[in-house]
Short mmCIF file of C-alpha atoms in Angstrom, two decimals:
data_model
loop_
_atom_site.label_atom_id
_atom_site.label_comp_id
_atom_site.label_asym_id
_atom_site.label_seq_id
_atom_site.Cartn_x
_atom_site.Cartn_y
_atom_site.Cartn_z
CA UNK A 23 -53.41 -125.82 14.36
CA UNK A 24 -51.37 -123.84 16.16
CA UNK A 25 -48.40 -124.31 15.59
CA UNK A 26 -48.74 -124.58 11.56
CA UNK A 27 -49.84 -121.06 11.56
CA UNK A 28 -46.88 -120.80 13.90
CA UNK A 29 -44.62 -122.02 11.52
CA UNK A 30 -45.94 -120.11 8.07
CA UNK A 31 -45.17 -117.23 10.02
CA UNK A 32 -41.70 -117.71 11.25
CA UNK A 33 -40.81 -119.43 7.53
CA UNK A 34 -43.24 -115.72 6.73
CA UNK A 35 -39.89 -113.57 8.43
CA UNK A 36 -37.27 -115.87 8.19
CA UNK A 37 -36.88 -116.08 4.68
CA UNK A 38 -38.30 -113.20 4.19
CA UNK A 39 -35.86 -110.82 6.37
CA UNK A 40 -33.16 -112.66 4.62
CA UNK A 41 -33.85 -112.74 1.04
CA UNK A 42 -33.21 -109.12 2.25
CA UNK A 43 -29.73 -109.32 2.28
CA UNK A 44 -29.92 -111.79 -0.68
CA UNK A 45 -31.63 -109.21 -3.71
CA UNK A 46 -29.39 -106.78 -5.36
CA UNK A 47 -32.39 -105.09 -6.10
CA UNK A 48 -33.02 -102.56 -2.94
CA UNK A 49 -36.73 -101.84 -3.91
CA UNK A 50 -36.87 -105.90 -3.58
CA UNK A 51 -35.15 -105.94 -0.28
CA UNK A 52 -37.96 -103.32 0.84
CA UNK A 53 -41.05 -105.59 -0.01
CA UNK A 54 -39.46 -108.71 1.13
CA UNK A 55 -38.50 -107.02 4.31
CA UNK A 56 -43.33 -106.20 4.64
CA UNK A 57 -43.46 -109.54 3.86
CA UNK A 58 -40.69 -110.96 6.95
CA UNK A 59 -43.13 -107.83 9.50
CA UNK A 60 -46.13 -109.76 8.22
CA UNK A 61 -44.81 -112.68 9.41
CA UNK A 62 -44.24 -111.20 12.81
CA UNK A 63 -47.10 -110.05 13.71
CA UNK A 64 -49.49 -112.47 12.30
CA UNK A 65 -47.03 -114.29 15.81
CA UNK A 66 -48.35 -110.61 17.89
CA UNK A 67 -51.78 -112.03 16.41
CA UNK A 68 -50.78 -115.70 17.82
CA UNK A 69 -49.44 -113.85 21.87
CA UNK A 70 -52.91 -112.64 22.44
CA UNK A 71 -52.17 -108.68 21.76
CA UNK A 72 -53.73 -108.66 18.99
CA UNK A 73 -53.46 -104.42 19.11
CA UNK A 74 -49.74 -104.97 19.02
CA UNK A 75 -50.51 -106.73 15.22
CA UNK A 76 -52.34 -104.01 14.09
CA UNK A 77 -49.98 -101.07 15.68
CA UNK A 78 -46.62 -103.22 13.54
CA UNK A 79 -49.16 -103.82 9.96
CA UNK A 80 -49.95 -100.25 10.35
CA UNK A 81 -46.90 -98.41 11.08
CA UNK A 82 -44.17 -100.34 9.74
CA UNK A 83 -46.01 -102.33 6.91
CA UNK A 84 -47.42 -98.92 6.07
CA UNK A 85 -45.15 -96.00 7.55
CA UNK A 86 -42.25 -96.71 7.65
CA UNK A 87 -41.56 -99.50 5.16
CA UNK A 88 -42.77 -96.57 2.33
CA UNK A 89 -40.99 -93.98 3.72
CA UNK A 90 -38.34 -96.49 2.94
CA UNK A 91 -39.42 -97.67 -0.21
CA UNK A 92 -40.24 -93.55 -1.10
CA UNK A 93 -35.88 -92.58 -0.29
CA UNK A 94 -35.35 -96.33 -3.34
CA UNK A 95 -37.34 -95.27 -5.39
CA UNK A 96 -36.48 -90.64 -5.37
CA UNK A 97 -32.27 -92.04 -5.24
CA UNK A 98 -33.66 -94.38 -8.39
CA UNK A 99 -29.73 -96.14 -7.07
CA UNK A 100 -29.31 -99.00 -9.57
CA UNK A 101 -27.32 -101.65 -8.14
CA UNK A 102 -24.76 -101.91 -11.16
CA UNK A 103 -23.43 -98.44 -10.22
CA UNK A 104 -22.84 -100.15 -5.99
CA UNK A 105 -19.97 -101.75 -7.39
CA UNK A 106 -18.15 -104.86 -5.72
CA UNK A 107 -19.27 -106.87 -3.00
CA UNK A 108 -17.67 -107.40 0.43
CA UNK A 109 -14.92 -109.10 0.37
CA UNK A 110 -14.74 -112.59 0.48
CA UNK A 111 -12.70 -112.80 3.98
CA UNK A 112 -15.59 -109.96 5.92
CA UNK A 113 -18.19 -111.87 4.97
CA UNK A 114 -17.32 -115.42 6.22
CA UNK A 115 -16.06 -113.09 9.29
CA UNK A 116 -19.54 -111.34 10.08
CA UNK A 117 -20.43 -115.63 9.70
CA UNK A 118 -18.32 -115.44 12.15
CA UNK A 119 -19.89 -113.08 14.44
CA UNK A 120 -23.54 -113.95 13.59
CA UNK A 121 -22.84 -117.96 14.64
CA UNK A 122 -20.78 -116.95 17.83
CA UNK A 123 -24.21 -114.05 18.37
CA UNK A 124 -26.14 -117.11 18.24
CA UNK A 125 -24.41 -119.24 20.32
CA UNK A 126 -24.69 -116.32 23.46
CA UNK A 127 -28.39 -115.82 22.78
CA UNK A 128 -29.74 -119.09 22.81
CA UNK A 129 -27.65 -119.88 26.27
CA UNK A 130 -29.79 -116.69 27.33
CA UNK A 131 -33.01 -117.75 26.14
CA UNK A 132 -33.38 -120.64 27.83
CA UNK A 133 -35.16 -119.39 30.69
CA UNK A 134 -38.63 -118.63 30.03
CA UNK A 135 -41.28 -120.89 30.25
CA UNK A 136 -44.33 -120.89 29.71
CA UNK A 137 -48.01 -119.48 32.60
CA UNK A 138 -51.00 -119.29 32.93
CA UNK A 139 -53.26 -117.57 30.17
CA UNK A 140 -53.90 -114.83 30.28
CA UNK A 141 -57.13 -112.74 31.04
CA UNK A 142 -59.22 -111.96 28.01
CA UNK A 143 -58.62 -108.21 28.26
CA UNK A 144 -55.09 -108.94 27.87
CA UNK A 145 -53.66 -107.53 24.92
CA UNK A 146 -56.77 -105.58 24.10
CA UNK A 147 -56.18 -101.58 22.91
CA UNK A 148 -58.26 -100.26 25.82
CA UNK A 149 -56.11 -102.87 28.49
CA UNK A 150 -52.96 -101.04 27.33
CA UNK A 151 -54.83 -97.28 27.38
CA UNK A 152 -54.59 -98.18 31.14
CA UNK A 153 -51.59 -99.09 31.76
CA UNK A 154 -49.88 -96.56 28.69
CA UNK A 155 -52.00 -93.28 30.14
CA UNK A 156 -51.39 -94.35 34.33
CA UNK A 157 -47.71 -96.04 35.39
CA UNK A 158 -46.58 -95.16 31.47
CA UNK A 159 -48.03 -91.24 31.10
CA UNK A 160 -44.08 -89.51 31.04
CA UNK A 161 -42.33 -91.83 28.31
CA UNK A 162 -45.67 -90.95 26.46
CA UNK A 163 -44.91 -87.48 26.93
CA UNK A 164 -41.04 -88.30 26.15
CA UNK A 165 -42.04 -90.66 22.92
CA UNK A 166 -44.50 -87.61 21.10
CA UNK A 167 -40.79 -84.89 22.21
CA UNK A 168 -38.47 -87.38 19.66
CA UNK A 169 -40.90 -87.86 17.16
CA UNK A 170 -40.93 -83.91 17.11
CA UNK A 171 -37.09 -83.67 17.54
CA UNK A 172 -36.10 -86.53 14.25
CA UNK A 173 -39.10 -84.71 12.10
CA UNK A 174 -37.05 -81.50 12.57
CA UNK A 175 -34.01 -83.02 12.12
CA UNK A 176 -35.19 -85.82 9.27
CA UNK A 177 -35.67 -82.05 7.98
CA UNK A 178 -32.79 -80.03 8.75
CA UNK A 179 -30.90 -83.16 7.37
CA UNK A 180 -32.54 -83.42 3.66
CA UNK A 181 -33.03 -80.23 3.42
CA UNK A 182 -30.26 -79.32 0.38
CA UNK A 183 -28.17 -77.30 2.40
CA UNK A 184 -26.76 -73.32 0.18
CA UNK A 185 -23.77 -74.35 -0.74
CA UNK A 186 -24.62 -77.91 -3.74
CA UNK A 187 -26.95 -77.81 -6.38
CA UNK B 7 -49.91 -120.92 24.25
CA UNK B 8 -50.00 -124.27 22.86
CA UNK B 9 -46.29 -123.18 20.98
CA UNK B 10 -43.79 -123.44 23.54
CA UNK B 11 -42.41 -120.22 24.21
CA UNK B 12 -39.46 -121.28 23.61
CA UNK B 13 -40.47 -121.42 19.96
CA UNK B 14 -40.90 -118.05 20.00
CA UNK B 15 -37.17 -116.91 21.56
CA UNK B 16 -35.59 -119.13 19.25
CA UNK B 17 -37.16 -117.56 16.09
CA UNK B 18 -36.13 -113.99 17.55
CA UNK B 19 -32.76 -115.24 18.17
CA UNK B 20 -32.53 -116.42 14.44
CA UNK B 21 -34.47 -112.74 13.53
CA UNK B 22 -31.81 -110.91 15.75
CA UNK B 23 -28.39 -112.66 14.24
CA UNK B 24 -29.67 -112.52 10.06
CA UNK B 25 -30.19 -109.03 11.04
CA UNK B 26 -26.59 -108.36 12.41
CA UNK B 27 -24.94 -110.17 9.80
CA UNK B 28 -27.12 -108.64 6.84
CA UNK B 29 -26.12 -104.71 8.31
CA UNK B 30 -22.49 -106.44 8.79
CA UNK B 31 -22.04 -108.14 4.72
CA UNK B 32 -24.22 -104.91 2.85
CA UNK B 33 -22.79 -102.03 1.52
CA UNK B 34 -25.73 -100.20 0.81
CA UNK B 35 -27.01 -97.85 3.22
CA UNK B 36 -30.44 -98.62 2.96
CA UNK B 37 -30.12 -102.19 3.10
CA UNK B 38 -28.82 -101.51 6.37
CA UNK B 39 -31.21 -99.26 8.17
CA UNK B 40 -33.07 -102.59 7.11
CA UNK B 41 -31.46 -105.15 8.68
CA UNK B 42 -31.83 -102.74 11.89
CA UNK B 43 -35.12 -102.62 11.63
CA UNK B 44 -34.88 -106.80 11.56
CA UNK B 45 -33.34 -106.18 15.44
CA UNK B 46 -35.83 -104.75 16.40
CA UNK B 47 -38.33 -106.43 15.40
CA UNK B 48 -36.79 -109.72 16.45
CA UNK B 49 -36.18 -107.64 20.19
CA UNK B 50 -40.05 -106.61 20.01
CA UNK B 51 -41.02 -110.16 19.37
CA UNK B 52 -39.55 -111.34 22.92
CA UNK B 53 -40.90 -108.59 24.92
CA UNK B 54 -44.45 -110.01 23.43
CA UNK B 55 -43.38 -113.60 24.39
CA UNK B 56 -41.95 -112.36 28.15
CA UNK B 57 -45.03 -110.32 28.24
CA UNK B 58 -47.34 -113.70 26.90
CA UNK B 59 -45.87 -115.68 29.67
CA UNK B 60 -45.76 -113.80 32.51
CA UNK B 61 -48.78 -111.76 31.45
CA UNK B 62 -47.32 -107.86 31.60
CA UNK B 63 -48.45 -105.88 29.87
CA UNK B 64 -45.93 -102.91 30.71
CA UNK B 65 -43.57 -105.57 27.85
CA UNK B 66 -46.65 -104.41 25.70
CA UNK B 67 -46.04 -100.85 25.73
CA UNK B 68 -42.15 -100.68 25.61
CA UNK B 69 -43.01 -102.69 22.35
CA UNK B 70 -44.66 -99.46 21.03
CA UNK B 71 -42.05 -97.56 22.31
CA UNK B 72 -39.66 -99.70 20.29
CA UNK B 73 -42.02 -98.70 17.60
CA UNK B 74 -41.86 -95.22 18.33
CA UNK B 75 -38.22 -95.64 17.99
CA UNK B 76 -37.42 -97.38 14.75
CA UNK B 77 -39.92 -94.73 13.23
CA UNK B 78 -37.79 -91.83 15.08
CA UNK B 79 -34.61 -93.89 13.47
CA UNK B 80 -35.54 -94.20 10.30
CA UNK B 81 -36.61 -90.67 9.36
CA UNK B 82 -33.22 -89.33 10.79
CA UNK B 83 -31.07 -92.91 9.26
CA UNK B 84 -33.02 -91.83 5.85
CA UNK B 85 -32.66 -88.04 5.71
CA UNK B 86 -29.69 -89.60 6.46
CA UNK B 87 -28.70 -91.17 3.21
CA UNK B 88 -30.64 -88.25 1.00
CA UNK B 89 -27.33 -86.18 2.61
CA UNK B 90 -25.09 -88.70 2.58
CA UNK B 91 -26.59 -89.85 -1.15
CA UNK B 92 -26.19 -85.75 -2.27
CA UNK B 93 -22.40 -85.26 -1.48
CA UNK B 94 -20.92 -88.77 -2.56
CA UNK B 95 -23.39 -89.52 -5.66
CA UNK B 96 -23.55 -93.47 -4.30
CA UNK B 97 -25.03 -95.18 -1.86
CA UNK B 98 -22.03 -97.25 -0.47
CA UNK B 99 -20.96 -96.45 3.03
CA UNK B 100 -17.12 -97.17 1.55
CA UNK B 101 -17.39 -94.07 0.10
CA UNK B 102 -17.65 -91.65 3.03
CA UNK B 103 -14.03 -92.21 3.58
CA UNK B 104 -12.67 -88.40 3.57
CA UNK B 105 -11.78 -89.14 6.84
CA UNK B 106 -9.02 -91.97 6.41
CA UNK B 107 -6.10 -90.50 6.32
#
């Protein structure tokens, strides 16, 4: 059963993230990215990280991708206005880079081996909060500053300038 | 863990490579940002697998922080895309060639 769920979720993630770059219509790309991220969220649930899985759905699929969808619809660019595709040798070069990266990363991934099952509290919101607000409280505070800076920056960048209509 | 940890790591490597190749082959700025999201998600998956394998909850905190950075990056990146679209009336990153002599 675990293996079946793994393969379904992994298939969702792989197919979804591949189709992001295949679709010419950007709205389709966003929707297929939502599929991929939901697949990864299922894997998070399977790995006993229920809180992170819920965050993945709420934050990624719920907030970030709605932002993407909003911008796509705001700009309303048709795919045929994009001009010709990348040149052939650029695509081949990208594939070569991908193959080399895959080979290199796979050699690094071999170090992982399974360990004892964690305690029942593992991954719950309660135990995460205990770790977060004791050892990582500075990171938490800095995160709020990061979000504030990103918000101000986004408003400044997207604001209509004086020069353009 | 009935499914071996190495399967999750392999899946995450595949996702990361798909994101990288996607960023390299796409011309649409929004699709490129989505490729970055795919890569960040692959990193998150490895962090969660490591947390589960060694029982370290700190890695889950890092996952949370990566998600926050992804949100900030998406907000600023999309604002940049909007600013670029106002200037060039296009989402094609190759249209930004003012500096190319």
